[in-house]
XYZ file of N, CA and C in Angstrom:
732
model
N 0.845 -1.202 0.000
C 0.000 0.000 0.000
C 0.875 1.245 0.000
N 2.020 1.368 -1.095
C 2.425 2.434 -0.951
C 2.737 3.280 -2.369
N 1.593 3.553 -3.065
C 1.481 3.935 -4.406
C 0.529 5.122 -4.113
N 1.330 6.281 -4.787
C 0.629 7.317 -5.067
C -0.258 7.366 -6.040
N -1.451 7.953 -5.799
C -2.630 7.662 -6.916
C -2.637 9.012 -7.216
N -3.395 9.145 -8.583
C -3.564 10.381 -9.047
C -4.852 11.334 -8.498
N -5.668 10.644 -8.114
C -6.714 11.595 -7.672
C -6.237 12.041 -6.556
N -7.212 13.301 -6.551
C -6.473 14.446 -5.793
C -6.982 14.265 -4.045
N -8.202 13.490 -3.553
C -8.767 13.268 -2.283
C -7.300 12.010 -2.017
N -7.237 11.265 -2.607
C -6.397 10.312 -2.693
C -5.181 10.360 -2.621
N -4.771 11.395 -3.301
C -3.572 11.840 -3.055
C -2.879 12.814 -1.592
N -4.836 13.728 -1.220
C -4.444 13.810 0.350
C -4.388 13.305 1.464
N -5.233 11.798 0.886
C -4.731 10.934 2.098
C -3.570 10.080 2.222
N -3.000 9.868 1.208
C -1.916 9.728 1.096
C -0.985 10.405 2.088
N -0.737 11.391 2.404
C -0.114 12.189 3.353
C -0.719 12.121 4.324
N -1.570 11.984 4.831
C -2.684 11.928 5.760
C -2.518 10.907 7.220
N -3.193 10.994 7.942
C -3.639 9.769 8.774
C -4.409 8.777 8.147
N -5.650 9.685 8.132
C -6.879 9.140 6.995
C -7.311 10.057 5.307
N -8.411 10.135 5.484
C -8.854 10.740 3.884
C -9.729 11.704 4.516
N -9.905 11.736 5.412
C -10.877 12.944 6.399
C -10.663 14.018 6.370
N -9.648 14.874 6.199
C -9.792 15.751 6.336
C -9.362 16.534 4.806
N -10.425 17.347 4.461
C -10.551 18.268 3.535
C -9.358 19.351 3.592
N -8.820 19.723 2.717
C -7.917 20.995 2.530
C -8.594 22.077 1.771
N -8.844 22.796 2.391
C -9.560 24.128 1.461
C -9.045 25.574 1.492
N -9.749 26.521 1.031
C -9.013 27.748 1.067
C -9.211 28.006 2.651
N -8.297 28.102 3.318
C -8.417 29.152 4.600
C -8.475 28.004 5.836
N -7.721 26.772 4.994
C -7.769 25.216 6.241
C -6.489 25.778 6.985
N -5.431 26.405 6.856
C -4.408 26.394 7.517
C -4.644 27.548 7.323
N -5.080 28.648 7.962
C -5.176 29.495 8.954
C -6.075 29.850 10.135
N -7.153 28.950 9.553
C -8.108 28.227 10.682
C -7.245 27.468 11.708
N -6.611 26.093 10.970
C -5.881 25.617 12.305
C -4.787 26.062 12.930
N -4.313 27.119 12.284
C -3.139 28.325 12.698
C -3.895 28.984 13.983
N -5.241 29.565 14.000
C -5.615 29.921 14.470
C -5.946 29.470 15.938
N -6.279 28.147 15.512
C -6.587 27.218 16.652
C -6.053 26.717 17.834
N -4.678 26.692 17.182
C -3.344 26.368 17.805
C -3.016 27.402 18.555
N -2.959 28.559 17.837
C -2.809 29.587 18.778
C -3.798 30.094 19.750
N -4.933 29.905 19.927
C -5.783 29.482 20.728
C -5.846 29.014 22.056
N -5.375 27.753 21.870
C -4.740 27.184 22.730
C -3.373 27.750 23.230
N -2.120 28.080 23.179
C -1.012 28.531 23.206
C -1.091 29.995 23.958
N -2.439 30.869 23.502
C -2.879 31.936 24.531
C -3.646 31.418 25.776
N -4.520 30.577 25.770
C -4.892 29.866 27.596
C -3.617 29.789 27.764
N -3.022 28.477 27.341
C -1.621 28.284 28.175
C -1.034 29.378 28.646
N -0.687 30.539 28.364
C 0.439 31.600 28.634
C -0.551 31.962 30.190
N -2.019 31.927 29.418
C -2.821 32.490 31.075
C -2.397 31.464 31.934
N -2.545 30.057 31.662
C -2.521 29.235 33.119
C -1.119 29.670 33.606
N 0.081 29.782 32.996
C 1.058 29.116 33.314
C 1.458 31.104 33.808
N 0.850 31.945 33.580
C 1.239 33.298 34.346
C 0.140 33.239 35.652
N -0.524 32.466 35.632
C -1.186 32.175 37.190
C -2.774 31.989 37.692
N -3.859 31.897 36.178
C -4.528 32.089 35.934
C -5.025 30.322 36.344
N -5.934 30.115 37.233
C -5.869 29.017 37.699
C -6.460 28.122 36.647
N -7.433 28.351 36.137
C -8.144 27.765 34.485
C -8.603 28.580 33.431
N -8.466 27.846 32.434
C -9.072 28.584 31.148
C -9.582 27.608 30.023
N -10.512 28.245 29.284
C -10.854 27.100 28.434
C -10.775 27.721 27.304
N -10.461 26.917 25.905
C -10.044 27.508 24.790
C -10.864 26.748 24.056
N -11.652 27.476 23.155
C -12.253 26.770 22.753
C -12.191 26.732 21.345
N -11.562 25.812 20.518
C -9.928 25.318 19.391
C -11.173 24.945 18.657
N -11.351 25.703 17.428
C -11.430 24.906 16.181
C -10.816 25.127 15.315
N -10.493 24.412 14.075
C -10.686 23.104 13.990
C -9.637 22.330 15.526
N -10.505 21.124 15.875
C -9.703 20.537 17.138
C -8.829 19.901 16.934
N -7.984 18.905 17.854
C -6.852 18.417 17.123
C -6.197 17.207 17.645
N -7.245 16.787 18.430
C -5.941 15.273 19.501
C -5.950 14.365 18.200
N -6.347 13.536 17.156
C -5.839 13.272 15.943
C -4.610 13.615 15.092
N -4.393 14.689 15.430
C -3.455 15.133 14.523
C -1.711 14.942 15.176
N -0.642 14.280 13.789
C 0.190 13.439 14.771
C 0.981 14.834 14.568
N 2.505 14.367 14.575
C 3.592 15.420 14.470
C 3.173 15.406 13.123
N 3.723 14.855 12.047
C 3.930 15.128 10.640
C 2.816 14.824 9.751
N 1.081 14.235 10.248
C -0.139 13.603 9.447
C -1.261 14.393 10.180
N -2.257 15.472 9.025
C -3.316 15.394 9.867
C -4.139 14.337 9.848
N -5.029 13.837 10.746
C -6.356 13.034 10.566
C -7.508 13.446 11.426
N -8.757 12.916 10.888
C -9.804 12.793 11.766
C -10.086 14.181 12.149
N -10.155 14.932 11.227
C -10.995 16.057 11.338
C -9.704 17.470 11.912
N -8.300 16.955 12.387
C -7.487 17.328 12.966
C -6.238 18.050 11.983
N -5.503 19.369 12.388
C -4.776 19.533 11.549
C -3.405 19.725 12.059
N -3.632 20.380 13.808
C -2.178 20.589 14.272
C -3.029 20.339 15.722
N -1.862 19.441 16.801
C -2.769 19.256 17.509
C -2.485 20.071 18.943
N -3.801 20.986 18.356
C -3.707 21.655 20.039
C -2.998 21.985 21.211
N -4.258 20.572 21.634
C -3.317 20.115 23.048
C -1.767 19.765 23.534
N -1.669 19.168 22.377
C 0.020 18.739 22.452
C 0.849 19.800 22.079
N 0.705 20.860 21.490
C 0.835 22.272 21.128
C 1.140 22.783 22.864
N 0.121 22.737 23.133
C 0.109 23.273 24.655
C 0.917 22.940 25.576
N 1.033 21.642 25.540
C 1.547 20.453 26.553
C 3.051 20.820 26.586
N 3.451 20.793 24.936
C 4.656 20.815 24.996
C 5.637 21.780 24.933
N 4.173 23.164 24.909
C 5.173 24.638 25.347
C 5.058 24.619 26.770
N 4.153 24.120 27.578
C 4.346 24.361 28.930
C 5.391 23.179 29.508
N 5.705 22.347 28.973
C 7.056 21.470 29.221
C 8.094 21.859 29.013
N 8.450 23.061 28.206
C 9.470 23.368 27.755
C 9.710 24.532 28.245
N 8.817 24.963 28.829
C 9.120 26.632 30.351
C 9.185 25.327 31.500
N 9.723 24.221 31.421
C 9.725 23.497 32.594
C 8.342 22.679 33.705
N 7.488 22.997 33.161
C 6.107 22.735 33.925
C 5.880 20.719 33.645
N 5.824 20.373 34.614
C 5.753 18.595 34.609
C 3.548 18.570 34.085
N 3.607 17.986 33.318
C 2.153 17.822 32.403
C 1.228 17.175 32.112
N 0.370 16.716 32.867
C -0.582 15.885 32.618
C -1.743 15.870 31.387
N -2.168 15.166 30.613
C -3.166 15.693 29.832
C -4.276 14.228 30.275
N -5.864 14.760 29.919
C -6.466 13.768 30.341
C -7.687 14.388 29.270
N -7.298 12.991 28.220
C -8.604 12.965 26.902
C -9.870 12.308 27.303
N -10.896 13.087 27.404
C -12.509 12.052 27.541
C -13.054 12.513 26.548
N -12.441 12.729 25.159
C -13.107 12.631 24.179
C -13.284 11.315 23.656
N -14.885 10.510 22.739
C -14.917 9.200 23.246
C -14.388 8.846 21.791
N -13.545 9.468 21.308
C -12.335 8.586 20.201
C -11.303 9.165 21.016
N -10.504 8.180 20.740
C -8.922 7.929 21.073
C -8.317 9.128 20.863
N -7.042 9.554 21.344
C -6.661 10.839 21.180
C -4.962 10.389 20.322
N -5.296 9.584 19.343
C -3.944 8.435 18.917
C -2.908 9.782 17.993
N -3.537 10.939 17.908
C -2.087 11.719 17.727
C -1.763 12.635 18.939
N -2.164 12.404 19.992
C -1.423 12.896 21.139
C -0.798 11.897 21.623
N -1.048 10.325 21.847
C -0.397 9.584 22.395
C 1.289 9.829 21.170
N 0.557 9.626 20.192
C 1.920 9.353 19.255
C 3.039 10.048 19.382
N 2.602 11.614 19.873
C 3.818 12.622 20.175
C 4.419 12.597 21.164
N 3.662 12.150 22.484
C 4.658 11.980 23.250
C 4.839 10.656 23.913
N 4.650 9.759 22.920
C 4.684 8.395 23.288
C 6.251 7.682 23.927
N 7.242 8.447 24.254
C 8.171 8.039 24.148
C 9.197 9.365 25.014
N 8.137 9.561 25.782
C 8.195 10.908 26.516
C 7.660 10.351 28.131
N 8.507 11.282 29.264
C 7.829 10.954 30.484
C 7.623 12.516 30.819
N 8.030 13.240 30.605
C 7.644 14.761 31.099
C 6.518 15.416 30.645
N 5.788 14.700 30.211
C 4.144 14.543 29.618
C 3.132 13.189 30.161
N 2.585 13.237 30.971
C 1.535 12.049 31.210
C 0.283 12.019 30.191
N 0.013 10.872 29.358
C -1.111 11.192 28.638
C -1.911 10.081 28.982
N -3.125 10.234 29.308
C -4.526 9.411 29.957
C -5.326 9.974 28.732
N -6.214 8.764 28.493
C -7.574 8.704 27.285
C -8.501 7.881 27.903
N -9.527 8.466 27.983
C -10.697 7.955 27.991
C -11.185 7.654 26.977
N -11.898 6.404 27.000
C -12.435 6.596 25.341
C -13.334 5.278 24.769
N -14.032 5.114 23.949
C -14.359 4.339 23.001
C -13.976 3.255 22.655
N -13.877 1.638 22.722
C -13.215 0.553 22.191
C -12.771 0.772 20.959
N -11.594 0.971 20.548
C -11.335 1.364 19.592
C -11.214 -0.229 18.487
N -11.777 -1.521 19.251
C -12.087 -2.605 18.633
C -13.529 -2.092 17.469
N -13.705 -1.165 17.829
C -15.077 -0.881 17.393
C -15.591 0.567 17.191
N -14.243 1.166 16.899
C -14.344 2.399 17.178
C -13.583 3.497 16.453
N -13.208 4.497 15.588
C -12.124 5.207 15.029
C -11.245 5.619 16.497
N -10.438 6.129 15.958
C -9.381 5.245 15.371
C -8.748 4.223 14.684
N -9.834 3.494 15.887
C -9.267 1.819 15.346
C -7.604 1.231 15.639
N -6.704 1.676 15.100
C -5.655 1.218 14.970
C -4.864 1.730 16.592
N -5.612 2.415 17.135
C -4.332 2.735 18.778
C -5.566 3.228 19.820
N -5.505 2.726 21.068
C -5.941 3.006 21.973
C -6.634 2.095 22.999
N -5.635 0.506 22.253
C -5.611 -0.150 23.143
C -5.107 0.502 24.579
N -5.521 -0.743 25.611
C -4.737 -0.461 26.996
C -3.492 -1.007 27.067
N -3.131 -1.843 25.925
C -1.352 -1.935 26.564
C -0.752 -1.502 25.910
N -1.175 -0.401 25.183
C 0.006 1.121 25.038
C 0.373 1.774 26.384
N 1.248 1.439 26.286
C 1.819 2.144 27.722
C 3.296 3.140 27.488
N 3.193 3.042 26.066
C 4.826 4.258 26.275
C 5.643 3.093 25.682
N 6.555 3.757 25.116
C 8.059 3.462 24.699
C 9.350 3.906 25.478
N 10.486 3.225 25.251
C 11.855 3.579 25.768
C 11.274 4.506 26.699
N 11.981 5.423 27.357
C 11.717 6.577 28.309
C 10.469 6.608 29.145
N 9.635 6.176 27.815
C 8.460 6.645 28.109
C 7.260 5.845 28.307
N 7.846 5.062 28.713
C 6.848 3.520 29.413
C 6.583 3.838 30.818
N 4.829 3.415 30.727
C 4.130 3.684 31.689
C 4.293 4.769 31.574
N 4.250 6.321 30.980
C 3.612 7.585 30.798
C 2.390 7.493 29.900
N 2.102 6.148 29.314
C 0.365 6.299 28.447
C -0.257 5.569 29.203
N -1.635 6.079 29.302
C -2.542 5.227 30.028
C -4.155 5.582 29.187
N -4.553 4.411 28.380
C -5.433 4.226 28.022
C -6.644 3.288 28.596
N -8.152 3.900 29.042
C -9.360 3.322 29.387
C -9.883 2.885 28.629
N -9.962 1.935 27.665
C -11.562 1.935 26.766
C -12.328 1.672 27.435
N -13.645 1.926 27.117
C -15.295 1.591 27.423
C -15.760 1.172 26.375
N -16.619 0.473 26.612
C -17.635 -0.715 25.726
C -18.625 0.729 25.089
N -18.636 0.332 24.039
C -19.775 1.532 23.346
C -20.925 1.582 24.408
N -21.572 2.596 23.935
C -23.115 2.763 24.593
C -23.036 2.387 26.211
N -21.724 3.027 26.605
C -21.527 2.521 28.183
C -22.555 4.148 28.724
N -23.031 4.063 29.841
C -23.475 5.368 30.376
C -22.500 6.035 30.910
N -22.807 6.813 31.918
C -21.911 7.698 32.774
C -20.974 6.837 33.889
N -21.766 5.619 34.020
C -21.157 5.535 35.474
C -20.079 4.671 34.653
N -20.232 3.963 33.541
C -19.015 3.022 33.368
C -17.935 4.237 32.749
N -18.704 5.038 32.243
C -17.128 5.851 31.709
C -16.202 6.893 32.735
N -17.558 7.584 34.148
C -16.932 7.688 35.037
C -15.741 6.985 35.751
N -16.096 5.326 36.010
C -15.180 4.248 36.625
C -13.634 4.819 35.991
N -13.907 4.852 34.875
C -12.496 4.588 33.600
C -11.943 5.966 34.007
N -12.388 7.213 34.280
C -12.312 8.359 34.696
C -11.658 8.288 36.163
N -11.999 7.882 36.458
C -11.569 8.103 38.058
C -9.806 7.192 37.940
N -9.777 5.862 37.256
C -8.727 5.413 37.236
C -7.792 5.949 36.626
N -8.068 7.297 35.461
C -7.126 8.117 35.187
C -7.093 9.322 36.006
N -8.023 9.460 37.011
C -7.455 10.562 37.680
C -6.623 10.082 38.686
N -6.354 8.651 39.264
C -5.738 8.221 40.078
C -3.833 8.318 39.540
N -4.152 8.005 38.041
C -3.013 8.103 37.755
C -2.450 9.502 37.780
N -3.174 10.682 37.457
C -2.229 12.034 37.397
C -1.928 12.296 38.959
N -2.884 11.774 40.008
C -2.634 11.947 41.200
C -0.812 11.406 41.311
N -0.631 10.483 41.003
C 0.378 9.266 41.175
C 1.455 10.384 40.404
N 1.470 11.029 38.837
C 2.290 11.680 38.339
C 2.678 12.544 38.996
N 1.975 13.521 39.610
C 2.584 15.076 40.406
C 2.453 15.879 39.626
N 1.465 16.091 38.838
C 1.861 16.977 37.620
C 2.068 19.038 38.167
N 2.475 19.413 37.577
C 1.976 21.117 37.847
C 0.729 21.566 37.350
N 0.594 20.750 36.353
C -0.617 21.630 35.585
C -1.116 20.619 34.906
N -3.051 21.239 34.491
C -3.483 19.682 33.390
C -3.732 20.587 32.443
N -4.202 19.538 31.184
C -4.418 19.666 30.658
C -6.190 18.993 29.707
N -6.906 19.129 30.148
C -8.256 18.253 29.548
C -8.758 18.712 27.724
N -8.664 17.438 27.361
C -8.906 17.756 25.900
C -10.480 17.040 26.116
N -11.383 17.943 25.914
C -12.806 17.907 26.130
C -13.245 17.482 25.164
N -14.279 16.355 25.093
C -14.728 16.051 23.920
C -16.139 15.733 23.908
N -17.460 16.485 23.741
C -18.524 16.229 24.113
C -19.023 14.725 23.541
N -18.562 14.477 22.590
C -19.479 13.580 21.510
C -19.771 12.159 22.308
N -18.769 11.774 23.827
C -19.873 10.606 24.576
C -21.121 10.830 24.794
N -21.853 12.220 24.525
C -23.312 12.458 24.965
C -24.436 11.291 24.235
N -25.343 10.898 25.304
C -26.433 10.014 24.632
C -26.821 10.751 23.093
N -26.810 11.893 23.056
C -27.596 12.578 21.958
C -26.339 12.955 21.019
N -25.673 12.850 20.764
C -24.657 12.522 19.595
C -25.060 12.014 18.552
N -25.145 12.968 17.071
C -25.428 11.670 15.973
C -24.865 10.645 15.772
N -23.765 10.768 16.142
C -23.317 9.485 15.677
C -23.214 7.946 17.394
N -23.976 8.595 18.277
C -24.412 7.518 19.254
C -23.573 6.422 19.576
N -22.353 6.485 19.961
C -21.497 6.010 20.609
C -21.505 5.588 21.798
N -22.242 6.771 23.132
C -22.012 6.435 24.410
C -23.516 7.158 24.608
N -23.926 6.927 26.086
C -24.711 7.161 26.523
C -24.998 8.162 27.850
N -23.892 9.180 27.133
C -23.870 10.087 29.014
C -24.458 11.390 28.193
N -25.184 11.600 29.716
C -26.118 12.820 29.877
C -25.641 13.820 30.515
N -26.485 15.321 30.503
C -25.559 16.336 31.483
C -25.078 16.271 32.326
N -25.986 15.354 33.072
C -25.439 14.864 34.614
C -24.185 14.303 34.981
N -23.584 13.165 33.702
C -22.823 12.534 33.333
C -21.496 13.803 33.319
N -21.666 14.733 32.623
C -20.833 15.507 32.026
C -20.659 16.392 33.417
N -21.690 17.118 34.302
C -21.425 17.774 35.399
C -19.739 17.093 36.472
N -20.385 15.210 36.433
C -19.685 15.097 37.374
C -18.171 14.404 36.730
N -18.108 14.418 35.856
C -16.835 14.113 34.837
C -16.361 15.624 35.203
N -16.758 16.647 35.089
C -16.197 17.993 35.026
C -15.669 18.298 36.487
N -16.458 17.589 37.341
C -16.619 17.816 39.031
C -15.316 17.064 39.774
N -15.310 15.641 39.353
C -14.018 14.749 39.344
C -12.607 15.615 38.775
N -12.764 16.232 37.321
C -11.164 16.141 36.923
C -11.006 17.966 37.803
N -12.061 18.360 38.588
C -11.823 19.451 38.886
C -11.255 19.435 40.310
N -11.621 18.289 40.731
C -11.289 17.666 41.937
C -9.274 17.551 42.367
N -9.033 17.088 41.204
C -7.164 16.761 40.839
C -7.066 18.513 41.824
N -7.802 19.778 41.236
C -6.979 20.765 41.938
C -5.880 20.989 41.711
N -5.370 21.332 40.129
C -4.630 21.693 39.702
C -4.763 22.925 38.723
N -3.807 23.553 38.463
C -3.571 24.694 37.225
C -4.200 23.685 36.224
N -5.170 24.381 35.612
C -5.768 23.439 34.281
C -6.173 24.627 33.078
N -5.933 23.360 32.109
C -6.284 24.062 30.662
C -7.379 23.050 29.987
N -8.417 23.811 29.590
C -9.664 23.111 28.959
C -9.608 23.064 27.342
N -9.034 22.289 27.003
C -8.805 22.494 24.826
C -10.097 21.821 24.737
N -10.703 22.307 23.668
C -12.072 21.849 23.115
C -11.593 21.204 22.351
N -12.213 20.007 22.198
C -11.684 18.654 20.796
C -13.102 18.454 20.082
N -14.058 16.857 20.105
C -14.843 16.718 19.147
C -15.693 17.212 20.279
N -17.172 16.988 19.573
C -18.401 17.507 20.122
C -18.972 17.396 18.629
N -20.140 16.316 17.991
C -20.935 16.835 16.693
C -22.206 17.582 17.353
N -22.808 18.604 16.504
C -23.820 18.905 16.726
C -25.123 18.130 16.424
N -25.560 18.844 18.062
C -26.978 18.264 18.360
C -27.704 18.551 19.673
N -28.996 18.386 19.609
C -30.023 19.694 20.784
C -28.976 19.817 22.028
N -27.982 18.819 22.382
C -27.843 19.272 24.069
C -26.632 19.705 24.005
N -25.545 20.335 22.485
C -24.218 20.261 22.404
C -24.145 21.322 24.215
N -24.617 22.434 23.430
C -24.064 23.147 24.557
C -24.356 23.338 26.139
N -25.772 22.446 26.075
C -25.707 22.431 27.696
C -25.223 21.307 28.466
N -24.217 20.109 27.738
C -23.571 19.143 27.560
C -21.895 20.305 28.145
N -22.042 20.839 27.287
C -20.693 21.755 27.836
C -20.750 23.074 29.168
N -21.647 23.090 29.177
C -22.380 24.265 30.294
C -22.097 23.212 31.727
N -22.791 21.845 31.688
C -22.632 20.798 32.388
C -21.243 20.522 32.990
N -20.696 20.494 31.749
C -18.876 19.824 32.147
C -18.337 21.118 33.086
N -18.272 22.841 32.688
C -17.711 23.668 33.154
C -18.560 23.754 34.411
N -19.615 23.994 34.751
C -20.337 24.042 35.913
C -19.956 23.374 36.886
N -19.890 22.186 36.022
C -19.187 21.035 37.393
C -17.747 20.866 37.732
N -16.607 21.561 36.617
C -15.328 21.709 37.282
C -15.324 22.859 37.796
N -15.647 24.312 37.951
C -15.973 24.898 39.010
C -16.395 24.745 39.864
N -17.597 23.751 40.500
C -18.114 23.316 41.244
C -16.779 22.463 42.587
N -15.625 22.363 42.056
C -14.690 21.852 42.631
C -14.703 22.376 44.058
């Protein structure tokens, strides 16, 4: 499978992760934009600003170092992660978006001055697909810095909570200075595309838990498709990490 084809969708996935993502006029300054987005929270958390939420489009935990995919073009969070690692700050990130976050693991897969936790989707059954098993755990250096949950599709709140709590046990265990949450509404029952089964309530106390850690945090917006409860699905999550 390594022949360049002439058509032109074909030819961008070729470079690609996948074939997902469209290139159009004004795609890379949108995700220019996005990135920097993110990169302005960060400067707030990390000058003392206890949280902030950025809210990044196009989003980006898909997107690796050198491939966009999955809707992703530069990724965010890891954008973030790895300027606040590099002013010295030790980094937790914690994905409950319910696809895999397989181009954030990829960047710092091989890294310990970054902790990366995913919540997420069986990816037996799920995009990605190809990473987000649980025995990714890191490479050389950087073994045991990944920690991946899957959940069984159409799990509710409380099973994806469970998976939640065992990654907050782990950033407890890291020490981090600061988090990082790459938010991803689309586990909502009301998701078109119906994956998981959590409700606001669901989302309050997911927000209530990672607010709990009590750390310098940064909120990157990732997926979320639209649909009636997008935003009080997100009203939910922030309510309830203030609620800390």
């Amino acid at each position: 499978m390594g022949r360049l084809p002439d058509d032109l969708l074909g030819r961008a996935g070729y470079y690609q992760a996948d074939a997902s993502c469209v290139l159009v006029e004004g795609t890379w300054e949108a995700a220019l934009a996005s990135a920097n987005t993110a990169l302005d929270a960060m400067d707030r958390v990390l000058s003392g600003t206890n949280a902030v939420y950025a809210l990044c489009r196009p989003p980006g935990h898909h997107a690796c170092r050198d491939q966009a995919g999955g809707f992703c073009y530069l990724n965010n969070t890891a954008v973030a992660a790895n300027w606040a690692s590099s002013r010295g700050a030790r980094v937790a990130i914690v994905d409950v978006d319910v696809h895999h976050g397989n181009g954030t693991q990829a960047i710092f897969y091989g890294r310990r001055d970054v902790l990366t936790v995913s919540v997420h989707g069986d990816p037996a059954w799920l995009y990605p697909y190809y990473a987000g098993y649980a025995d990714e755990t890191g490479a050389g250096i950087g073994e045991g810095f990944n920690s991946n949950l899957p959940v069984p599709l159409m799990s509710d709140g409380e099973a994806y909570l469970a998976a939640l709590s065992a990654g907050c046990a782990a950033v407890r265990q890291f020490s981090p200075d600061l988090l990082i949450i790459a938010l991803g509404l689309d586990a909502s029952r009301d998701d078109p595309f119906a994956c998981m089964a959590i409700d606001e309530s669901g989302f309050g106390r997911m927000g209530r838990m990672l607010g709990m850690l009590s750390l310098p945090t940064l909120i990157v917006q990732e997926g979320g498709y639209p649909s009636p409860t997008l935003g009080q699905s997100l009203a939910a999550f922030l309510n309830g990490f203030g609620s800390r």
